[in-house]
Amino acid sequence: MSFGENLKSELNPEQYKAVTTTDGAILIIAGAGSGKTRVITYRIAHMLEKGIPQSQILALTFTNKAAKEMSDRIKELTGRKLQNLTVSTFHAFGVRILRQDIDKLGWRPNFSIYDETDRSALIKETGRELRFTPDALDVYAIGNLFSDIKTGRRNWNGDNDAYRELYEGYQEGLKLYNAVDFDDLIVLPIRLFKEHPEVLQSYKDRYKYIMVDEFQDTSHQQYEMMHLLADKNVAVVGDDDQSIYSWRGADYQNIVNFEKDFPNVTEIRLEQNYRSTETILAAANGVISHNTNRKDKSLWSGNGNGRPIEIYMPENEAAEADFIAESILGICAEEKRKYDEFGVLMRANTQSRAIEESFLENNIPYTISGGMSFFERKEIKDVISYLRVIANHDDDINLLRIINTPRRGIGRSTIEALNKVAADLSVSLWEAMQAIISAPEEQCPVTEATKANIEAFTAIIENNKNMLSGKGLSKKVHALVDEINYFDYLIAEYPKSEKAARFKYMNIESLIKSMEMWENNPEHEDTSLYAYLNRITLLSRDDLDDGEEDKGKVNVMTVHASKGLEFPVVFIAGAEEGLMPHMRALQDGGDVAVEEERRLFYVAVTRAQNRLIISSCLHRRRQQATVECEPSRFLDEIPENLVKYHEPSKELGAEDAHEMLQNMLKNFSRPRVPKL
């Protein structure tokens, strides 16, 4: 069977049209569970089959996980290596552009990418230099303000003008340290394209076919980047009903902008859902139909009616958690399900505590989505900071983190002296250290002993520059950890618990092991230190975990983190006013905020394949008080005929009780391994 004939048998008529329409501007409205990834991968495979060179195709999406899945599926479909095909996140594509041409904007090519922790440290440092009081430095709020200013979501006005000088100092600091922040990965390529048209033209000449996934999640800047690059053959895939990221700049109105900016748009709607039962889809349609500003669509399924939507109203969050735990144990026994077939979704991270406690008490293995916490552990950040400074000596933020870690006699007064030299000479801290090392004794601002300590530190960095090229990065990192005696440092830091020190050292060994696996993967051509640092910076919270160690565990996550996932059984916890919709949306007022909360609830409902169970507490603890809760308005929007209010669990029969006990005993015998 030819590829074309295979397409007709594998796809429904709307999917087939979306796959085979390759020329012009195309808007594909892909409802939840409608086979969106399938359409994108088949579409690119079809383009390659038609003879379009892989180097002319650019596919942009939002997570590394989605980009990898797409790339793997296209390779599987075509049986080709496709080394010249670009399937990338927006931010990773921005890095690629900047690595090539950022020197035109005044940076050096080997720039650092600052994460939120680094950004906060630079804001603090800049604030201290400008003599801001600690009370005036709400780093989280200022970071959000700076992001909004940089990306055009907010302007300077009387309310925030006091931070304009701090913002300018922050921007100067980034350039001084040869660093960019996450927003710059989109903002700077746009600036590069506008200030250097020849750079833009080189990309337009290369990429003749552009695709954008999750188009409803694009920000104004991402849309502008795409608009600058695209000539006429551009396809965007999205669903305005699943736009849930306005707080980070996403604007589903980009769908409207697309129809204005590209003439003669072909619109294709994918409305057949392959994921959920008719009942679950009818509930989702019933809720989302209350939103006014949307493209009218109605998902349908051939999967049968299935079970009604189950709603349970526990007394409080502890009873809710126990209900979820007991239900999972009961469903596992009755329906022979595995733990990883369950998704427990919540609006806010704070809801997880009670659920985790109940799962631990009932010996239910679980995973909390968001692996970034591993990279936020101090011992891991320390090692990564050494690598960042080796890669970029002028990275003052990471240099300050490690200059006295492990302790080497470089205290606060020395750092103040270094800062003064750096300020006087308008250089980075690294260059200030070089100036101090070469200064004659009578002109040196530090003691000879301190000077020797600084020299010893710089020697460590210089002696490990062999990491920048060649193979064996993981072995070199292991040697560095030994060289700085990091384990002895941990023992000194935790004198009362050698076990804690060993556990932290095991985390470092896990980091090095994952590094080894990464560099030995034949798909990764570039295994330099620069490539590794870019990878770990760009990985989003839910991309770091490869999922292998979480097989066989219940998935606990926020609704935002659940986007794009599906589970046979889904619990939505905390369907109450103040949580769903969230208090912030209610306080901000306006239908726009509530409509986004409704889209969030819609995303939660459409994660379920076979069974959906929703809980709404009668009371919930907020801060120091217990308050009475009101069921979410979204529950009233589910058609009544689809809902069954949950009765207390019936007593299990002897056979089921025996099987449940055996499952629990198996779980008790399973060794507990700390999740990294």
PDB file of N, CA, C and O in Angstrom, residues 233-292:
ATOM      1  N   ASN A 233       3.217  29.726   2.970  1.00  0.00           N
ATOM      2  CA  ASN A 233       2.874  28.353   3.348  1.00  0.00           C
ATOM      3  C   ASN A 233       3.032  28.181   4.858  1.00  0.00           C
ATOM      4  O   ASN A 233       4.096  27.811   5.346  1.00  0.00           O
ATOM      5  N   VAL A 234       1.965  28.482   5.586  1.00  0.00           N
ATOM      6  CA  VAL A 234       2.036  28.412   7.045  1.00  0.00           C
ATOM      7  C   VAL A 234       0.755  27.771   7.574  1.00  0.00           C
ATOM      8  O   VAL A 234      -0.357  28.146   7.190  1.00  0.00           O
ATOM      9  N   ALA A 235       0.927  26.770   8.413  1.00  0.00           N
ATOM     10  CA  ALA A 235      -0.220  26.079   9.010  1.00  0.00           C
ATOM     11  C   ALA A 235      -0.146  26.197  10.518  1.00  0.00           C
ATOM     12  O   ALA A 235       0.915  25.956  11.108  1.00  0.00           O
ATOM     13  N   VAL A 236      -1.240  26.597  11.149  1.00  0.00           N
ATOM     14  CA  VAL A 236      -1.283  26.685  12.608  1.00  0.00           C
ATOM     15  C   VAL A 236      -2.373  25.758  13.119  1.00  0.00           C
ATOM     16  O   VAL A 236      -3.435  25.625  12.511  1.00  0.00           O
ATOM     17  N   VAL A 237      -2.083  25.103  14.230  1.00  0.00           N
ATOM     18  CA  VAL A 237      -3.000  24.115  14.808  1.00  0.00           C
ATOM     19  C   VAL A 237      -3.307  24.531  16.234  1.00  0.00           C
ATOM     20  O   VAL A 237      -2.390  24.771  17.029  1.00  0.00           O
ATOM     21  N   GLY A 238      -4.575  24.644  16.576  1.00  0.00           N
ATOM     22  CA  GLY A 238      -4.899  25.055  17.940  1.00  0.00           C
ATOM     23  C   GLY A 238      -6.365  24.872  18.266  1.00  0.00           C
ATOM     24  O   GLY A 238      -7.163  24.438  17.425  1.00  0.00           O
ATOM     25  N   ASP A 239      -6.693  25.209  19.489  1.00  0.00           N
ATOM     26  CA  ASP A 239      -8.075  25.111  19.976  1.00  0.00           C
ATOM     27  C   ASP A 239      -8.300  26.236  20.966  1.00  0.00           C
ATOM     28  O   ASP A 239      -7.725  26.224  22.058  1.00  0.00           O
ATOM     29  N   ASP A 240      -9.103  27.222  20.580  1.00  0.00           N
ATOM     30  CA  ASP A 240      -9.323  28.360  21.474  1.00  0.00           C
ATOM     31  C   ASP A 240      -9.941  27.939  22.800  1.00  0.00           C
ATOM     32  O   ASP A 240      -9.773  28.615  23.814  1.00  0.00           O
ATOM     33  N   ASP A 241     -10.638  26.792  22.828  1.00  0.00           N
ATOM     34  CA  ASP A 241     -11.238  26.316  24.085  1.00  0.00           C
ATOM     35  C   ASP A 241     -10.198  25.807  25.078  1.00  0.00           C
ATOM     36  O   ASP A 241     -10.516  25.559  26.240  1.00  0.00           O
ATOM     37  N   GLN A 242      -8.963  25.595  24.619  1.00  0.00           N
ATOM     38  CA  GLN A 242      -7.909  25.110  25.512  1.00  0.00           C
ATOM     39  C   GLN A 242      -6.834  26.170  25.764  1.00  0.00           C
ATOM     40  O   GLN A 242      -5.710  25.840  26.134  1.00  0.00           O
ATOM     41  N   SER A 243      -7.166  27.442  25.591  1.00  0.00           N
ATOM     42  CA  SER A 243      -6.225  28.526  25.859  1.00  0.00           C
ATOM     43  C   SER A 243      -6.247  28.843  27.352  1.00  0.00           C
ATOM     44  O   SER A 243      -7.206  29.417  27.862  1.00  0.00           O
ATOM     45  N   ILE A 244      -5.168  28.459  28.066  1.00  0.00           N
ATOM     46  CA  ILE A 244      -5.171  28.572  29.538  1.00  0.00           C
ATOM     47  C   ILE A 244      -3.915  29.243  30.072  1.00  0.00           C
ATOM     48  O   ILE A 244      -3.601  29.129  31.251  1.00  0.00           O
ATOM     49  N   TYR A 245      -3.201  29.972  29.204  1.00  0.00           N
ATOM     50  CA  TYR A 245      -1.925  30.540  29.634  1.00  0.00           C
ATOM     51  C   TYR A 245      -1.843  32.046  29.469  1.00  0.00           C
ATOM     52  O   TYR A 245      -0.773  32.587  29.212  1.00  0.00           O
ATOM     53  N   SER A 246      -2.937  32.765  29.648  1.00  0.00           N
ATOM     54  CA  SER A 246      -2.889  34.226  29.484  1.00  0.00           C
ATOM     55  C   SER A 246      -1.924  34.850  30.488  1.00  0.00           C
ATOM     56  O   SER A 246      -1.295  35.869  30.216  1.00  0.00           O
ATOM     57  N   TRP A 247      -1.766  34.216  31.667  1.00  0.00           N
ATOM     58  CA  TRP A 247      -0.888  34.748  32.714  1.00  0.00           C
ATOM     59  C   TRP A 247       0.577  34.738  32.301  1.00  0.00           C
ATOM     60  O   TRP A 247       1.392  35.421  32.901  1.00  0.00           O
ATOM     61  N   ARG A 248       0.910  33.980  31.257  1.00  0.00           N
ATOM     62  CA  ARG A 248       2.293  34.055  30.772  1.00  0.00           C
ATOM     63  C   ARG A 248       2.340  34.601  29.348  1.00  0.00           C
ATOM     64  O   ARG A 248       3.280  34.367  28.612  1.00  0.00           O
ATOM     65  N   GLY A 249       1.297  35.351  28.987  1.00  0.00           N
ATOM     66  CA  GLY A 249       1.336  36.104  27.738  1.00  0.00           C
ATOM     67  C   GLY A 249       0.608  35.492  26.566  1.00  0.00           C
ATOM     68  O   GLY A 249       0.540  36.098  25.496  1.00  0.00           O
ATOM     69  N   ALA A 250       0.043  34.279  26.735  1.00  0.00           N
ATOM     70  CA  ALA A 250      -0.671  33.649  25.624  1.00  0.00           C
ATOM     71  C   ALA A 250      -1.937  34.437  25.301  1.00  0.00           C
ATOM     72  O   ALA A 250      -2.582  34.991  26.186  1.00  0.00           O
ATOM     73  N   ASP A 251      -2.270  34.463  24.018  1.00  0.00           N
ATOM     74  CA  ASP A 251      -3.462  35.203  23.592  1.00  0.00           C
ATOM     75  C   ASP A 251      -4.145  34.423  22.475  1.00  0.00           C
ATOM     76  O   ASP A 251      -3.652  34.381  21.347  1.00  0.00           O
ATOM     77  N   TYR A 252      -5.300  33.803  22.811  1.00  0.00           N
ATOM     78  CA  TYR A 252      -5.991  33.008  21.799  1.00  0.00           C
ATOM     79  C   TYR A 252      -6.538  33.892  20.676  1.00  0.00           C
ATOM     80  O   TYR A 252      -6.929  33.404  19.615  1.00  0.00           O
ATOM     81  N   GLN A 253      -6.546  35.236  20.881  1.00  0.00           N
ATOM     82  CA  GLN A 253      -6.954  36.153  19.820  1.00  0.00           C
ATOM     83  C   GLN A 253      -5.976  36.092  18.640  1.00  0.00           C
ATOM     84  O   GLN A 253      -6.268  36.613  17.562  1.00  0.00           O
ATOM     85  N   ASN A 254      -4.821  35.453  18.834  1.00  0.00           N
ATOM     86  CA  ASN A 254      -3.891  35.280  17.713  1.00  0.00           C
ATOM     87  C   ASN A 254      -4.531  34.476  16.587  1.00  0.00           C
ATOM     88  O   ASN A 254      -4.127  34.596  15.422  1.00  0.00           O
ATOM     89  N   ILE A 255      -5.530  33.648  16.935  1.00  0.00           N
ATOM     90  CA  ILE A 255      -6.268  32.920  15.899  1.00  0.00           C
ATOM     91  C   ILE A 255      -6.992  33.920  14.998  1.00  0.00           C
ATOM     92  O   ILE A 255      -6.986  33.799  13.772  1.00  0.00           O
ATOM     93  N   VAL A 256      -7.600  34.955  15.604  1.00  0.00           N
ATOM     94  CA  VAL A 256      -8.269  36.015  14.842  1.00  0.00           C
ATOM     95  C   VAL A 256      -7.234  36.807  14.045  1.00  0.00           C
ATOM     96  O   VAL A 256      -7.442  37.125  12.865  1.00  0.00           O
ATOM     97  N   ASN A 257      -6.093  37.128  14.691  1.00  0.00           N
ATOM     98  CA  ASN A 257      -5.029  37.880  14.006  1.00  0.00           C
ATOM     99  C   ASN A 257      -4.528  37.124  12.781  1.00  0.00           C
ATOM    100  O   ASN A 257      -4.243  37.723  11.739  1.00  0.00           O
ATOM    101  N   PHE A 258      -4.412  35.806  12.917  1.00  0.00           N
ATOM    102  CA  PHE A 258      -3.926  34.974  11.811  1.00  0.00           C
ATOM    103  C   PHE A 258      -4.849  35.105  10.604  1.00  0.00           C
ATOM    104  O   PHE A 258      -4.391  35.249   9.461  1.00  0.00           O
ATOM    105  N   GLU A 259      -6.152  35.076  10.870  1.00  0.00           N
ATOM    106  CA  GLU A 259      -7.118  35.174   9.770  1.00  0.00           C
ATOM    107  C   GLU A 259      -7.054  36.550   9.095  1.00  0.00           C
ATOM    108  O   GLU A 259      -7.330  36.680   7.905  1.00  0.00           O
ATOM    109  N   LYS A 260      -6.673  37.586   9.871  1.00  0.00           N
ATOM    110  CA  LYS A 260      -6.533  38.932   9.301  1.00  0.00           C
ATOM    111  C   LYS A 260      -5.229  39.076   8.513  1.00  0.00           C
ATOM    112  O   LYS A 260      -5.191  39.689   7.454  1.00  0.00           O
ATOM    113  N   ASP A 261      -4.138  38.529   9.078  1.00  0.00           N
ATOM    114  CA  ASP A 261      -2.799  38.774   8.522  1.00  0.00           C
ATOM    115  C   ASP A 261      -2.468  37.908   7.311  1.00  0.00           C
ATOM    116  O   ASP A 261      -1.582  38.250   6.524  1.00  0.00           O
ATOM    117  N   PHE A 262      -3.137  36.767   7.176  1.00  0.00           N
ATOM    118  CA  PHE A 262      -2.863  35.877   6.049  1.00  0.00           C
ATOM    119  C   PHE A 262      -4.145  35.730   5.216  1.00  0.00           C
ATOM    120  O   PHE A 262      -5.132  35.161   5.687  1.00  0.00           O
ATOM    121  N   PRO A 263      -4.141  36.253   4.002  1.00  0.00           N
ATOM    122  CA  PRO A 263      -5.360  36.217   3.182  1.00  0.00           C
ATOM    123  C   PRO A 263      -5.716  34.798   2.753  1.00  0.00           C
ATOM    124  O   PRO A 263      -4.863  33.919   2.649  1.00  0.00           O
ATOM    125  N   ASN A 264      -7.017  34.616   2.502  1.00  0.00           N
ATOM    126  CA  ASN A 264      -7.529  33.339   1.970  1.00  0.00           C
ATOM    127  C   ASN A 264      -7.135  32.141   2.835  1.00  0.00           C
ATOM    128  O   ASN A 264      -6.639  31.120   2.341  1.00  0.00           O
ATOM    129  N   VAL A 265      -7.362  32.276   4.142  1.00  0.00           N
ATOM    130  CA  VAL A 265      -7.048  31.175   5.064  1.00  0.00           C
ATOM    131  C   VAL A 265      -8.019  30.020   4.845  1.00  0.00           C
ATOM    132  O   VAL A 265      -9.233  30.219   4.764  1.00  0.00           O
ATOM    133  N   THR A 266      -7.470  28.810   4.758  1.00  0.00           N
ATOM    134  CA  THR A 266      -8.302  27.601   4.713  1.00  0.00           C
ATOM    135  C   THR A 266      -8.504  27.118   6.148  1.00  0.00           C
ATOM    136  O   THR A 266      -7.532  26.834   6.848  1.00  0.00           O
ATOM    137  N   GLU A 267      -9.763  27.041   6.598  1.00  0.00           N
ATOM    138  CA  GLU A 267     -10.034  26.575   7.959  1.00  0.00           C
ATOM    139  C   GLU A 267     -10.542  25.136   7.927  1.00  0.00           C
ATOM    140  O   GLU A 267     -11.447  24.800   7.166  1.00  0.00           O
ATOM    141  N   ILE A 268      -9.924  24.301   8.753  1.00  0.00           N
ATOM    142  CA  ILE A 268     -10.312  22.891   8.854  1.00  0.00           C
ATOM    143  C   ILE A 268     -10.577  22.589  10.320  1.00  0.00           C
ATOM    144  O   ILE A 268      -9.758  22.922  11.178  1.00  0.00           O
ATOM    145  N   ARG A 269     -11.724  21.972  10.622  1.00  0.00           N
ATOM    146  CA  ARG A 269     -12.080  21.671  12.017  1.00  0.00           C
ATOM    147  C   ARG A 269     -12.022  20.168  12.272  1.00  0.00           C
ATOM    148  O   ARG A 269     -12.636  19.387  11.547  1.00  0.00           O
ATOM    149  N   LEU A 270     -11.300  19.802  13.312  1.00  0.00           N
ATOM    150  CA  LEU A 270     -11.230  18.399  13.745  1.00  0.00           C
ATOM    151  C   LEU A 270     -12.103  18.275  14.991  1.00  0.00           C
ATOM    152  O   LEU A 270     -11.743  18.774  16.050  1.00  0.00           O
ATOM    153  N   GLU A 271     -13.251  17.629  14.852  1.00  0.00           N
ATOM    154  CA  GLU A 271     -14.210  17.573  15.962  1.00  0.00           C
ATOM    155  C   GLU A 271     -14.472  16.148  16.456  1.00  0.00           C
ATOM    156  O   GLU A 271     -15.142  15.977  17.471  1.00  0.00           O
ATOM    157  N   GLN A 272     -13.950  15.150  15.745  1.00  0.00           N
ATOM    158  CA  GLN A 272     -14.131  13.783  16.230  1.00  0.00           C
ATOM    159  C   GLN A 272     -13.098  13.495  17.304  1.00  0.00           C
ATOM    160  O   GLN A 272     -11.900  13.579  17.066  1.00  0.00           O
ATOM    161  N   ASN A 273     -13.577  13.166  18.500  1.00  0.00           N
ATOM    162  CA  ASN A 273     -12.703  12.896  19.640  1.00  0.00           C
ATOM    163  C   ASN A 273     -12.479  11.384  19.744  1.00  0.00           C
ATOM    164  O   ASN A 273     -13.431  10.610  19.720  1.00  0.00           O
ATOM    165  N   TYR A 274     -11.209  11.007  19.861  1.00  0.00           N
ATOM    166  CA  TYR A 274     -10.860   9.585  19.949  1.00  0.00           C
ATOM    167  C   TYR A 274     -10.525   9.176  21.385  1.00  0.00           C
ATOM    168  O   TYR A 274     -10.151   8.045  21.631  1.00  0.00           O
ATOM    169  N   ARG A 275     -10.635  10.105  22.314  1.00  0.00           N
ATOM    170  CA  ARG A 275     -10.158   9.878  23.679  1.00  0.00           C
ATOM    171  C   ARG A 275     -11.273   9.462  24.627  1.00  0.00           C
ATOM    172  O   ARG A 275     -11.148   8.490  25.365  1.00  0.00           O
ATOM    173  N   SER A 276     -12.365  10.219  24.661  1.00  0.00           N
ATOM    174  CA  SER A 276     -13.320  10.134  25.764  1.00  0.00           C
ATOM    175  C   SER A 276     -14.650   9.517  25.347  1.00  0.00           C
ATOM    176  O   SER A 276     -14.966   9.409  24.158  1.00  0.00           O
ATOM    177  N   THR A 277     -15.432   9.171  26.362  1.00  0.00           N
ATOM    178  CA  THR A 277     -16.787   8.675  26.110  1.00  0.00           C
ATOM    179  C   THR A 277     -17.694   9.841  25.715  1.00  0.00           C
ATOM    180  O   THR A 277     -17.376  11.011  25.939  1.00  0.00           O
ATOM    181  N   GLU A 278     -18.856   9.512  25.141  1.00  0.00           N
ATOM    182  CA  GLU A 278     -19.838  10.544  24.752  1.00  0.00           C
ATOM    183  C   GLU A 278     -20.288  11.348  25.978  1.00  0.00           C
ATOM    184  O   GLU A 278     -20.486  12.559  25.896  1.00  0.00           O
ATOM    185  N   THR A 279     -20.432  10.694  27.116  1.00  0.00           N
ATOM    186  CA  THR A 279     -20.884  11.385  28.334  1.00  0.00           C
ATOM    187  C   THR A 279     -19.877  12.443  28.767  1.00  0.00           C
ATOM    188  O   THR A 279     -20.248  13.576  29.089  1.00  0.00           O
ATOM    189  N   ILE A 280     -18.602  12.065  28.776  1.00  0.00           N
ATOM    190  CA  ILE A 280     -17.561  13.020  29.183  1.00  0.00           C
ATOM    191  C   ILE A 280     -17.519  14.196  28.204  1.00  0.00           C
ATOM    192  O   ILE A 280     -17.421  15.360  28.617  1.00  0.00           O
ATOM    193  N   LEU A 281     -17.638  13.902  26.903  1.00  0.00           N
ATOM    194  CA  LEU A 281     -17.614  14.988  25.915  1.00  0.00           C
ATOM    195  C   LEU A 281     -18.837  15.883  26.031  1.00  0.00           C
ATOM    196  O   LEU A 281     -18.741  17.108  25.892  1.00  0.00           O
ATOM    197  N   ALA A 282     -20.000  15.277  26.288  1.00  0.00           N
ATOM    198  CA  ALA A 282     -21.218  16.085  26.444  1.00  0.00           C
ATOM    199  C   ALA A 282     -21.087  17.004  27.659  1.00  0.00           C
ATOM    200  O   ALA A 282     -21.543  18.161  27.632  1.00  0.00           O
ATOM    201  N   ALA A 283     -20.466  16.508  28.729  1.00  0.00           N
ATOM    202  CA  ALA A 283     -20.230  17.351  29.912  1.00  0.00           C
ATOM    203  C   ALA A 283     -19.298  18.510  29.558  1.00  0.00           C
ATOM    204  O   ALA A 283     -19.551  19.664  29.921  1.00  0.00           O
ATOM    205  N   ALA A 284     -18.197  18.199  28.829  1.00  0.00           N
ATOM    206  CA  ALA A 284     -17.246  19.241  28.432  1.00  0.00           C
ATOM    207  C   ALA A 284     -17.913  20.276  27.531  1.00  0.00           C
ATOM    208  O   ALA A 284     -17.745  21.493  27.717  1.00  0.00           O
ATOM    209  N   ASN A 285     -18.701  19.806  26.555  1.00  0.00           N
ATOM    210  CA  ASN A 285     -19.400  20.730  25.653  1.00  0.00           C
ATOM    211  C   ASN A 285     -20.402  21.591  26.412  1.00  0.00           C
ATOM    212  O   ASN A 285     -20.551  22.786  26.136  1.00  0.00           O
ATOM    213  N   GLY A 286     -21.080  20.978  27.398  1.00  0.00           N
ATOM    214  CA  GLY A 286     -22.062  21.724  28.190  1.00  0.00           C
ATOM    215  C   GLY A 286     -21.416  22.861  28.959  1.00  0.00           C
ATOM    216  O   GLY A 286     -21.981  23.965  29.060  1.00  0.00           O
ATOM    217  N   VAL A 287     -20.222  22.618  29.479  1.00  0.00           N
ATOM    218  CA  VAL A 287     -19.516  23.657  30.252  1.00  0.00           C
ATOM    219  C   VAL A 287     -18.996  24.753  29.328  1.00  0.00           C
ATOM    220  O   VAL A 287     -19.260  25.939  29.521  1.00  0.00           O
ATOM    221  N   ILE A 288     -18.256  24.362  28.274  1.00  0.00           N
ATOM    222  CA  ILE A 288     -17.553  25.366  27.455  1.00  0.00           C
ATOM    223  C   ILE A 288     -18.520  26.198  26.627  1.00  0.00           C
ATOM    224  O   ILE A 288     -18.189  27.321  26.213  1.00  0.00           O
ATOM    225  N   SER A 289     -19.721  25.693  26.405  1.00  0.00           N
ATOM    226  CA  SER A 289     -20.701  26.462  25.627  1.00  0.00           C
ATOM    227  C   SER A 289     -21.093  27.756  26.340  1.00  0.00           C
ATOM    228  O   SER A 289     -21.657  28.667  25.720  1.00  0.00           O
ATOM    229  N   HIS A 290     -20.809  27.874  27.643  1.00  0.00           N
ATOM    230  CA  HIS A 290     -21.116  29.098  28.387  1.00  0.00           C
ATOM    231  C   HIS A 290     -20.109  30.211  28.103  1.00  0.00           C
ATOM    232  O   HIS A 290     -20.318  31.346  28.519  1.00  0.00           O
ATOM    233  N   ASN A 291     -18.996  29.885  27.427  1.00  0.00           N
ATOM    234  CA  ASN A 291     -18.057  30.930  27.011  1.00  0.00           C
ATOM    235  C   ASN A 291     -18.569  31.569  25.724  1.00  0.00           C
ATOM    236  O   ASN A 291     -19.016  30.863  24.808  1.00  0.00           O
ATOM    237  N   THR A 292     -18.481  32.878  25.659  1.00  0.00           N
ATOM    238  CA  THR A 292     -19.064  33.588  24.516  1.00  0.00           C
ATOM    239  C   THR A 292     -18.055  33.835  23.405  1.00  0.00           C
ATOM    240  O   THR A 292     -18.378  33.747  22.230  1.00  0.00           O
TER     241      THR A 292
END
